[in-house]
PDB file of C-alpha atoms in Angstrom:
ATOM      1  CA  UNK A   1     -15.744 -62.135  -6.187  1.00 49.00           C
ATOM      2  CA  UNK A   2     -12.136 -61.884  -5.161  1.00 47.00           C
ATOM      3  CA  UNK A   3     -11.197 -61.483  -8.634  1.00 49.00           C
ATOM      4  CA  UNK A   4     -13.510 -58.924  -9.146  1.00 51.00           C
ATOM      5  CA  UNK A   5     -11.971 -56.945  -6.003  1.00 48.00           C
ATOM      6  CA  UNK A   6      -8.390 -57.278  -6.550  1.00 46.00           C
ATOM      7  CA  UNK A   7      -9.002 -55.876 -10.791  1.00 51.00           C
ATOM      8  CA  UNK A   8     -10.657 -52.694  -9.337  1.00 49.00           C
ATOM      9  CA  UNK A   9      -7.760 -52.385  -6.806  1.00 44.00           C
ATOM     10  CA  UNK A  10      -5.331 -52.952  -9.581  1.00 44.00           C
ATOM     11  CA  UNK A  11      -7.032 -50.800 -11.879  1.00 48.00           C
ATOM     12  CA  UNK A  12      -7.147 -47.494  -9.084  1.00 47.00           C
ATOM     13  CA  UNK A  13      -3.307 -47.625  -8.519  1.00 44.00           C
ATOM     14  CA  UNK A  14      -0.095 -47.251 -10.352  1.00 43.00           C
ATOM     15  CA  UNK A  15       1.446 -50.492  -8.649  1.00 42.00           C
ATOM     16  CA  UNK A  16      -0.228 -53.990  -7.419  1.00 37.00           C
ATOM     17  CA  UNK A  17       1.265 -56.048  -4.177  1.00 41.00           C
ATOM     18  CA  UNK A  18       0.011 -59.248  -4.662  1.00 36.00           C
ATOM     19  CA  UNK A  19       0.670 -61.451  -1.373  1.00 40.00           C
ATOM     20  CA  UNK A  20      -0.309 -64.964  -0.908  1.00 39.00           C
ATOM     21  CA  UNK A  21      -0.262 -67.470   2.053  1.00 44.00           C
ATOM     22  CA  UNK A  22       2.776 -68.581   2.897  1.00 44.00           C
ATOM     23  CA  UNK A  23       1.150 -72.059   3.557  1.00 46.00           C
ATOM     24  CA  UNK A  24      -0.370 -72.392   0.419  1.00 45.00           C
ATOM     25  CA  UNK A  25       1.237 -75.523  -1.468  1.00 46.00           C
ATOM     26  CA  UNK A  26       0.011 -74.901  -4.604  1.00 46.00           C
ATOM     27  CA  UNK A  27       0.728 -71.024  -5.550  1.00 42.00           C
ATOM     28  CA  UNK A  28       3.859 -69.243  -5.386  1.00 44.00           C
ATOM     29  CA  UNK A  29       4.756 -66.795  -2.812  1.00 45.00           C
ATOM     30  CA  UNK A  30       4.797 -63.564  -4.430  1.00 41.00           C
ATOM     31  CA  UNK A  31       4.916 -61.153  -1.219  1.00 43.00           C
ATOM     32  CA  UNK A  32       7.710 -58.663  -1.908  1.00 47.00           C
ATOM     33  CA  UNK A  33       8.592 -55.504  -0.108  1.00 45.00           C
ATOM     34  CA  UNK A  34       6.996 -52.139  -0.739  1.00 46.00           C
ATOM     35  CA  UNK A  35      10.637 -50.500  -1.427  1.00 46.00           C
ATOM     36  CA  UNK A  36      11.113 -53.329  -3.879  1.00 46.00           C
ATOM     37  CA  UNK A  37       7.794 -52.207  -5.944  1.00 42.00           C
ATOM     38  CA  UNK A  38       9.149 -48.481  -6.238  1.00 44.00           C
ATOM     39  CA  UNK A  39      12.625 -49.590  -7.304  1.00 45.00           C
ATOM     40  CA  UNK A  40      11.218 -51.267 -10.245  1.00 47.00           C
ATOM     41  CA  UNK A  41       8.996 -49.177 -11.121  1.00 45.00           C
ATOM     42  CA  UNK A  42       7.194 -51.823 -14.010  1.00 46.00           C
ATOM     43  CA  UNK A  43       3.409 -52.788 -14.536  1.00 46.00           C
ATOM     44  CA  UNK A  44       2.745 -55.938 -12.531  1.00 42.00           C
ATOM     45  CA  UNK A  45       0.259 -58.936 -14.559  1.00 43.00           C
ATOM     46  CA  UNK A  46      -2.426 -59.477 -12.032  1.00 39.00           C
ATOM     47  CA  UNK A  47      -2.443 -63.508 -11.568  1.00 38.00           C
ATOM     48  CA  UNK A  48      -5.679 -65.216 -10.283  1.00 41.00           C
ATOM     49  CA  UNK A  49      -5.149 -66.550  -6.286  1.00 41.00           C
ATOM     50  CA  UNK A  50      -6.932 -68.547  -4.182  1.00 40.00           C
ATOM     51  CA  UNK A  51      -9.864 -67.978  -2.412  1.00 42.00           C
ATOM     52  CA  UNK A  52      -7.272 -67.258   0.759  1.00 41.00           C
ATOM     53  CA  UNK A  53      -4.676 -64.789  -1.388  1.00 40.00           C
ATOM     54  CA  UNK A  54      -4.607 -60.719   0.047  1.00 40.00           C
ATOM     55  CA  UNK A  55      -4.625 -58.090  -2.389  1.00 39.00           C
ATOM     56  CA  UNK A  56      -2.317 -54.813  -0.825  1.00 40.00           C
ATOM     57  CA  UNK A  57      -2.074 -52.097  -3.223  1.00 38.00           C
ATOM     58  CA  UNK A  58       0.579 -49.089  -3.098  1.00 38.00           C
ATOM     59  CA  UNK A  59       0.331 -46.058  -4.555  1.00 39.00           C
ATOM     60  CA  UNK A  60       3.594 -44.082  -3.574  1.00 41.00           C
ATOM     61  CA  UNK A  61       4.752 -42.748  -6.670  1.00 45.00           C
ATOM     62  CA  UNK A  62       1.171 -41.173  -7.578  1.00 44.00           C
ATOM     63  CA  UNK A  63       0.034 -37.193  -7.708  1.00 48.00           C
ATOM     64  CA  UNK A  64      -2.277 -36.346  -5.269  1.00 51.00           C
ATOM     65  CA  UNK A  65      -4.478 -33.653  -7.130  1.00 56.00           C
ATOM     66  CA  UNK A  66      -6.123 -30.820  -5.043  1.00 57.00           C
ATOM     67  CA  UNK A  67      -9.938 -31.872  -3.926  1.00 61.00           C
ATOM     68  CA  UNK A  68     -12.333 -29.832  -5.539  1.00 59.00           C
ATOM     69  CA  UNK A  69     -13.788 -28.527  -2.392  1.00 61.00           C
ATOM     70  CA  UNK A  70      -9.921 -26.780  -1.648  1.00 58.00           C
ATOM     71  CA  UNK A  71     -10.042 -25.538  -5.251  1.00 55.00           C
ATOM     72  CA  UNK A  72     -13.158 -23.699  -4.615  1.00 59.00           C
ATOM     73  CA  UNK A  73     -11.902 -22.568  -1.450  1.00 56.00           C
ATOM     74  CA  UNK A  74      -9.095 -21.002  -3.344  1.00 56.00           C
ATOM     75  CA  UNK A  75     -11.356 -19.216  -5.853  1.00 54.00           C
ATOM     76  CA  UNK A  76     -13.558 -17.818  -3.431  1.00 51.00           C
ATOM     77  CA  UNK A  77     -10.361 -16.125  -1.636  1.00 49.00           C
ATOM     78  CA  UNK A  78      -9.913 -14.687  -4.703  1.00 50.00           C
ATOM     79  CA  UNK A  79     -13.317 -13.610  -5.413  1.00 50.00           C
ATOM     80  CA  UNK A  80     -13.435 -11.867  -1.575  1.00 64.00           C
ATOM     81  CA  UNK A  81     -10.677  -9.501  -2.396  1.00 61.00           C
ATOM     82  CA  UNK A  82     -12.637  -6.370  -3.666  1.00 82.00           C
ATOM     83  CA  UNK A  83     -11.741  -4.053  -6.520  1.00 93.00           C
ATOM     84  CA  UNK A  84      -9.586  -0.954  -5.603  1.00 95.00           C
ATOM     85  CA  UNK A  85     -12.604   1.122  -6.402  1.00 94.00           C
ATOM     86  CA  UNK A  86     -14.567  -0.232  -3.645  1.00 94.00           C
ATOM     87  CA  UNK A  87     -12.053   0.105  -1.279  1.00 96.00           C
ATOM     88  CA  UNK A  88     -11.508   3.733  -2.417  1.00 96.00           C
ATOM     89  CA  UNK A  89     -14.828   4.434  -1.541  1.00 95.00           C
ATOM     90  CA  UNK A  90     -14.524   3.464   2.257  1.00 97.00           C
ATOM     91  CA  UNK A  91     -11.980   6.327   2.177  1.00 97.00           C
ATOM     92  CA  UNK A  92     -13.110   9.448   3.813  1.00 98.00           C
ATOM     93  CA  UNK A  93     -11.584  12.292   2.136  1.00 98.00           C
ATOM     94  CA  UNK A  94     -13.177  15.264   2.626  1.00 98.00           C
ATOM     95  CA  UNK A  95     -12.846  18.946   1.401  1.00 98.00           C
ATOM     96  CA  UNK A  96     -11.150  21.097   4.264  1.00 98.00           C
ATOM     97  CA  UNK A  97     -10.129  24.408   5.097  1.00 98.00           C
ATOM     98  CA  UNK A  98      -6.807  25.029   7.005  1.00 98.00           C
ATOM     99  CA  UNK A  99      -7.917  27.800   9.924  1.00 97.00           C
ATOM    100  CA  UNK A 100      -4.626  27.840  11.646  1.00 97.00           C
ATOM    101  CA  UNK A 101      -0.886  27.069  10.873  1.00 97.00           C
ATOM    102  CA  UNK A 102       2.283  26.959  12.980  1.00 97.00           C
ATOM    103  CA  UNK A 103       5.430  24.943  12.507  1.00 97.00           C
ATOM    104  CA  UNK A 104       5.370  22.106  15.570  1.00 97.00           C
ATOM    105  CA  UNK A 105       7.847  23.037  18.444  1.00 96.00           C
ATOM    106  CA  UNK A 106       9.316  19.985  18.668  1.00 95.00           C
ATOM    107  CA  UNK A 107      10.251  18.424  15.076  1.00 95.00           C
ATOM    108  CA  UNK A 108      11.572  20.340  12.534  1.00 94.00           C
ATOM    109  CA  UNK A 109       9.996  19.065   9.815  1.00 95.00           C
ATOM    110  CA  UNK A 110       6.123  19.330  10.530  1.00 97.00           C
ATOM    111  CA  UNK A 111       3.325  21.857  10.528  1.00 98.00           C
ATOM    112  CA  UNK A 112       0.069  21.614  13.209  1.00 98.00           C
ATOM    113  CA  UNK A 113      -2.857  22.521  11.318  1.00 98.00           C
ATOM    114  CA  UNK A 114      -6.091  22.963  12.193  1.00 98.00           C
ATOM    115  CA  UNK A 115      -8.026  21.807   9.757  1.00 98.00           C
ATOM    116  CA  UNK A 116     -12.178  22.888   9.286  1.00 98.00           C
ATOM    117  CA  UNK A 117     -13.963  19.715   8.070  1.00 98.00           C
ATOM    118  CA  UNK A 118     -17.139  20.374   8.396  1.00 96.00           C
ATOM    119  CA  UNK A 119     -17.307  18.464  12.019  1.00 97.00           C
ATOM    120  CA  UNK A 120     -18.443  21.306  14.918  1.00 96.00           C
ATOM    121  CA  UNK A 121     -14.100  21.833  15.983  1.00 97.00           C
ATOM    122  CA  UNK A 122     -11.511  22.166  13.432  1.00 97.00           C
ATOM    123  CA  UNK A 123      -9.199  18.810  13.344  1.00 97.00           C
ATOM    124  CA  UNK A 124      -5.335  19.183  14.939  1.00 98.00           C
ATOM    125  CA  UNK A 125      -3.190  17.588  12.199  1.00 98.00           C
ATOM    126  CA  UNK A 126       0.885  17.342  11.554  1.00 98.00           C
ATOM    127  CA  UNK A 127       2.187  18.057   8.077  1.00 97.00           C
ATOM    128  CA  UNK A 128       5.482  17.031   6.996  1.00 96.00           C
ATOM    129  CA  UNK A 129       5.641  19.780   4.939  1.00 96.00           C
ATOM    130  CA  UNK A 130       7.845  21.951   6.021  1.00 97.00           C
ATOM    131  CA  UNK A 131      11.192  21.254   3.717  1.00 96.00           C
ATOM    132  CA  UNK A 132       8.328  21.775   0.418  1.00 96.00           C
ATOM    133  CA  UNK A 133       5.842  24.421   1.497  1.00 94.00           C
ATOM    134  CA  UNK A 134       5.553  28.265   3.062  1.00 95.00           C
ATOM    135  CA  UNK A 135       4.187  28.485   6.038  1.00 95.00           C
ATOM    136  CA  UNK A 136       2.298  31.424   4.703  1.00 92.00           C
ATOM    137  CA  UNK A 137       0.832  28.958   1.794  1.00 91.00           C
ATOM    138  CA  UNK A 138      -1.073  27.020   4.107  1.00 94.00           C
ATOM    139  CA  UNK A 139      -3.065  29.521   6.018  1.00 92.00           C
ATOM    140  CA  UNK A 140      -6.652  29.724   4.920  1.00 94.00           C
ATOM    141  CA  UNK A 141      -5.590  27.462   2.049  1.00 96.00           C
ATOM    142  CA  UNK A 142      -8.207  25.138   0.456  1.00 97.00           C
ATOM    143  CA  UNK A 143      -6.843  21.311   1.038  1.00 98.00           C
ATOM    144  CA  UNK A 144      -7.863  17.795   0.526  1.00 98.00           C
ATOM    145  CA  UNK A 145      -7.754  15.777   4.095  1.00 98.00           C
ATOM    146  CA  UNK A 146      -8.023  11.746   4.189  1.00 98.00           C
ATOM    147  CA  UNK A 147      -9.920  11.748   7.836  1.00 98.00           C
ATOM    148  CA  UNK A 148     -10.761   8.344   9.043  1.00 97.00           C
ATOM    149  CA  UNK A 149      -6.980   7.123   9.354  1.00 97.00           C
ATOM    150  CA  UNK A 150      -6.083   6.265  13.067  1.00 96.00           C
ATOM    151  CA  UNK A 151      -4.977   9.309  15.240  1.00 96.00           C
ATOM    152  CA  UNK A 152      -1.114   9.596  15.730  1.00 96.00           C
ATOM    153  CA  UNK A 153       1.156  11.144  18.227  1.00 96.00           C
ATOM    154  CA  UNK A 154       3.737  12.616  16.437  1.00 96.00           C
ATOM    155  CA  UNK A 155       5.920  14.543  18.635  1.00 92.00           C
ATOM    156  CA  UNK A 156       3.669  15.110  21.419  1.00 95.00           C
ATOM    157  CA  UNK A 157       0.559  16.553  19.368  1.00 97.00           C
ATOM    158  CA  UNK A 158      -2.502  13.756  18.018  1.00 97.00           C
ATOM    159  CA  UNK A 159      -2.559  14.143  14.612  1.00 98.00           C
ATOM    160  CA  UNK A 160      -6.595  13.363  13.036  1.00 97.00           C
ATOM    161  CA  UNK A 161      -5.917  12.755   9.928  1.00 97.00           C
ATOM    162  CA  UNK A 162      -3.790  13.550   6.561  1.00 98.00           C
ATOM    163  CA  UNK A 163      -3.277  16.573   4.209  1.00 98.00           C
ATOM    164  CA  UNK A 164      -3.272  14.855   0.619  1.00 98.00           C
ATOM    165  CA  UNK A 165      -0.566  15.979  -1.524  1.00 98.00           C
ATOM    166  CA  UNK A 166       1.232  14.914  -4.995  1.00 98.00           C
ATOM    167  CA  UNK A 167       4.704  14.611  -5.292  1.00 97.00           C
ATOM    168  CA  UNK A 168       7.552  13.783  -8.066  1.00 94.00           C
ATOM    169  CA  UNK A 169       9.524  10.452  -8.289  1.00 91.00           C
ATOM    170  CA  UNK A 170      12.498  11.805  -6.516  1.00 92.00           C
ATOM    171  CA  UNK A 171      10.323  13.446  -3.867  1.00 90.00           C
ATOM    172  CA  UNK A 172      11.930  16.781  -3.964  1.00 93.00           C
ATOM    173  CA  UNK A 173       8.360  18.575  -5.055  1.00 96.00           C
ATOM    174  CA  UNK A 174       5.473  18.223  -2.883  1.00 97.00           C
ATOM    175  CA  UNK A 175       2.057  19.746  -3.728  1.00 97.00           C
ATOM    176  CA  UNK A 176      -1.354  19.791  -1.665  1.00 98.00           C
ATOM    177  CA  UNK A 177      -4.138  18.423  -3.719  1.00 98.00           C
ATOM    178  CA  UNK A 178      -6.945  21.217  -4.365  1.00 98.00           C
ATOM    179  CA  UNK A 179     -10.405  20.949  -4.376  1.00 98.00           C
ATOM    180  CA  UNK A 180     -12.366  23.105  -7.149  1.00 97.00           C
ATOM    181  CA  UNK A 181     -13.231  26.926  -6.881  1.00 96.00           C
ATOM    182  CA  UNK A 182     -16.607  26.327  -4.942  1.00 96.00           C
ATOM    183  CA  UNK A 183     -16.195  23.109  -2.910  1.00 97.00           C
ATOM    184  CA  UNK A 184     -17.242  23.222   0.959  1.00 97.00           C
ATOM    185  CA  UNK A 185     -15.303  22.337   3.746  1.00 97.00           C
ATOM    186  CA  UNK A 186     -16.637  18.920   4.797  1.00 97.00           C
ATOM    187  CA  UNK A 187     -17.853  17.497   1.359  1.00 97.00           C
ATOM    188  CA  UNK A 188     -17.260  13.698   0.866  1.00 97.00           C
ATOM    189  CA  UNK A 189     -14.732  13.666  -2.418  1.00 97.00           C
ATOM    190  CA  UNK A 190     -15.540  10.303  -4.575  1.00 97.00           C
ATOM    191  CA  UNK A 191     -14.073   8.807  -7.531  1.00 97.00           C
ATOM    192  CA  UNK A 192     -15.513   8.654 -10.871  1.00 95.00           C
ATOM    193  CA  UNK A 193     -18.720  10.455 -12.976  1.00 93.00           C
ATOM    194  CA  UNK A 194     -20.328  13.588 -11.695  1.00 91.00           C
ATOM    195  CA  UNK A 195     -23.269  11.526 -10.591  1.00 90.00           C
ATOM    196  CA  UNK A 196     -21.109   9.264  -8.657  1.00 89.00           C
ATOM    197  CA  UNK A 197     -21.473  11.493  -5.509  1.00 87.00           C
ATOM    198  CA  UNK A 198     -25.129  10.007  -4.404  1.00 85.00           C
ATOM    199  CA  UNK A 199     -23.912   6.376  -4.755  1.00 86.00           C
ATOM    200  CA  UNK A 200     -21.607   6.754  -2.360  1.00 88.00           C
ATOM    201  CA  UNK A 201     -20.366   3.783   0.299  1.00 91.00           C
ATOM    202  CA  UNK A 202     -20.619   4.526   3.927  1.00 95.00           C
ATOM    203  CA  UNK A 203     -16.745   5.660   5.355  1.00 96.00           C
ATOM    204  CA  UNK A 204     -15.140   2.444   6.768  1.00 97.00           C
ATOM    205  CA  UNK A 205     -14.037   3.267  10.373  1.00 97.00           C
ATOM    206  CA  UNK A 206     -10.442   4.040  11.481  1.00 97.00           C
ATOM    207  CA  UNK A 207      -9.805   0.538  13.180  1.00 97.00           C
ATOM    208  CA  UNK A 208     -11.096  -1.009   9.726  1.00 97.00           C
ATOM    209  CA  UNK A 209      -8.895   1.493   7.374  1.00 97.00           C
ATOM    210  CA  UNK A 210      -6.220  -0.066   9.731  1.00 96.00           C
ATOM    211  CA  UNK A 211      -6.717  -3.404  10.235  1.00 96.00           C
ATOM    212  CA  UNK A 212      -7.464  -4.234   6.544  1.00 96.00           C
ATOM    213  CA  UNK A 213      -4.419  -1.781   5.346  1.00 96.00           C
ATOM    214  CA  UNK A 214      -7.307   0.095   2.760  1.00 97.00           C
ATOM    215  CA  UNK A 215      -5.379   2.702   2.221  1.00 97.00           C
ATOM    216  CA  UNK A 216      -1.955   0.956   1.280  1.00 97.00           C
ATOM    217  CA  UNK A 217      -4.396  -1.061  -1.269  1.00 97.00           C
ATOM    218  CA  UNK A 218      -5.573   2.388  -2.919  1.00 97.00           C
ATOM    219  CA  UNK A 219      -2.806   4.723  -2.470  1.00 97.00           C
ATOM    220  CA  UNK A 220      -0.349   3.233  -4.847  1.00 97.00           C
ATOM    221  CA  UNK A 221      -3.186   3.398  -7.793  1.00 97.00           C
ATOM    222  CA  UNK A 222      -3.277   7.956  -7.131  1.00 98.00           C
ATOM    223  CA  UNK A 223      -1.400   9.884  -9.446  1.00 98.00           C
ATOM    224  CA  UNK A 224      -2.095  13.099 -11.149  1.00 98.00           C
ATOM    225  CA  UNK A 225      -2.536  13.222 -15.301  1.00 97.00           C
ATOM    226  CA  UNK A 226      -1.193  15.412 -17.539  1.00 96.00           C
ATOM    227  CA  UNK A 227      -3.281  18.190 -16.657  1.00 96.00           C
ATOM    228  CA  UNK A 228      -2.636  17.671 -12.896  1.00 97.00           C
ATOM    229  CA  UNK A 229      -6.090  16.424 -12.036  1.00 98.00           C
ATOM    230  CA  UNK A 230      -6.214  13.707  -9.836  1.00 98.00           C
ATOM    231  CA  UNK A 231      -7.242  10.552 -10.949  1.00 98.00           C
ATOM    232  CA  UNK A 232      -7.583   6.662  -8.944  1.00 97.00           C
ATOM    233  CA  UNK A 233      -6.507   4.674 -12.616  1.00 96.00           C
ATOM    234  CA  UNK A 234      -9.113   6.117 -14.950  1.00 95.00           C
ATOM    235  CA  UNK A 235     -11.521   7.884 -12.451  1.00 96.00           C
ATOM    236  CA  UNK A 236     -11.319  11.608 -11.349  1.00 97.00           C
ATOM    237  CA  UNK A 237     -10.999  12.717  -7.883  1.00 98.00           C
ATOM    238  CA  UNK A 238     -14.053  14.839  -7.477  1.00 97.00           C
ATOM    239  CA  UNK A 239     -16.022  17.294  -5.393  1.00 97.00           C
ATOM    240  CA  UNK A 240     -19.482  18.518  -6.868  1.00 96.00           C
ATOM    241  CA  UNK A 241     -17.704  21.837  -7.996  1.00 97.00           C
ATOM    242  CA  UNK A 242     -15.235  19.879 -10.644  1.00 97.00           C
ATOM    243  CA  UNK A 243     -12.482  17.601 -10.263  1.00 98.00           C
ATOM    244  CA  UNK A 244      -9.543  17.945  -7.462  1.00 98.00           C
ATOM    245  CA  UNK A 245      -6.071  19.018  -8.434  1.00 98.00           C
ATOM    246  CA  UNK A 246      -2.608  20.340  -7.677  1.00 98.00           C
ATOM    247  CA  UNK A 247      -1.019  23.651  -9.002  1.00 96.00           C
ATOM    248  CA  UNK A 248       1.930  21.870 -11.355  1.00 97.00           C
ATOM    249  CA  UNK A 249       2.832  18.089 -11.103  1.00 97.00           C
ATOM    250  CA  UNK A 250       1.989  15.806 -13.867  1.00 97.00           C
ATOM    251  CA  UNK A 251       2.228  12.280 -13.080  1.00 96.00           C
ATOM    252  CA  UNK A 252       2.977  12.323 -10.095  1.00 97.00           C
ATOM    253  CA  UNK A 253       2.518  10.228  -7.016  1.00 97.00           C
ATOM    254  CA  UNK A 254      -0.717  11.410  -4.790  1.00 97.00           C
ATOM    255  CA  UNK A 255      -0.532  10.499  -1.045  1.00 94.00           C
TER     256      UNK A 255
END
């Protein structure tokens, strides 16, 4: 039986310590130090011992493989992080109307809109759009508003939300996105087919846009095609009067 126990130890790890009773008069002593084993580094013959011998077995030089139950575990991280078409669609962007438009008093480089979005007041937001746009452009223009980011203070005036706009690569043209001839101020925009619109997600909160950074996920995957339509990869921006655009820039960056 001790046989038996000391071949399966031998036969789970890369090196066998043998060690016998020192008062044993009939079998050599063949205890030997653990740093000796990994210095040699050579198959040890397993030799039969008395009823009394220990069998110690070290494994130091062996791979420890990942268990399978960690393995899974990393899959299924995988596996929770959705597709950026799912998180597009816990975006609320909505078709708005811009009401009112004056350039802030304190920062030179923003507009305060308000901004019809189909909710019973107009939303208060800051544009930094003054360097690329008219002021005169913006009044009772058509625009594309991301609404459930976090409210801001910029400057002294909470800002609800986000005019959408495309820009070139060296950011020296800035557009506002457009929704189609037709579209009504507080429409849910969606990505995709023209039937997409009634299989649409319910808007993630604010505090959830936020804490799981949904729109840094989806905003880098916006551009504009050749034709200036927005697109999310392959899918059209869309509004159930056509697709969503901007007057001139082709590939371009949409945030």
């Amino acid at each position: 039986m001790m046989a038996a126990a000391a071949r399966m130890a031998f036969a789970s790890c890369g090196r066998l310590h043998l060690l016998l009773p020192s008062s044993s008069p009939s079998l050599p002593t063949l205890a030997r130090t653990r740093g000796s084993i990994a210095a040699n580094a050579k198959p040890i013959s397993f030799l039969a011992a008395a009823r009394s011998a220990s069998v110690l077995c070290y494994c130091s030089d062996a791979t420890v493989a990942p268990s399978p139950q960690a393995a899974e575990g990393e899959e299924e991280k995988k596996a929770e992080v959705p597709p950026v078409e799912e998180l597009a669609a816990l975006l609320d962007i909505r078709v708005g109307r811009v009401v009112k438009a004056w350039r802030h008093p304190e920062a030179d480089t923003l507009y305060v809109e308000e901004v019809d979005v189909g909710e019973e007041e107009p939303r208060t937001i800051c544009s930094g759009l003054v360097n690329y746009l008219p002021l005169d452009h913006l009044q009772d223009s058509n625009v594309i508003v991301l609404a459930n980011l976090k409210p801001r203070n910029m400057r002294g005036i909470k800002s609800n939300g986000m005019l959408m706009a495309a820009s070139d690569a060296s950011h020296e043209n800035v557009e506002l996105l457009s929704p189609p001839e037709g579209s009504v101020p507080g429409e849910r925009v969606w990505f995709g087919t023209e039937d997409g619109k009634d299989r649409q997600s319910e808007a993630a909160s604010p505090n959830q846009v936020q804490k799981k950074k949904i729109w840094e996920s989806v905003q880098p995957h916006l551009r504009t095609s050749e034709n200036c339509t927005a697109f999310l990869g392959e899918r059209p921006m869309r509004t159930s009067a056509g697709v969503v655009f901007c007057k001139t820039l082709q590939g371009a960056r949409v945030s």
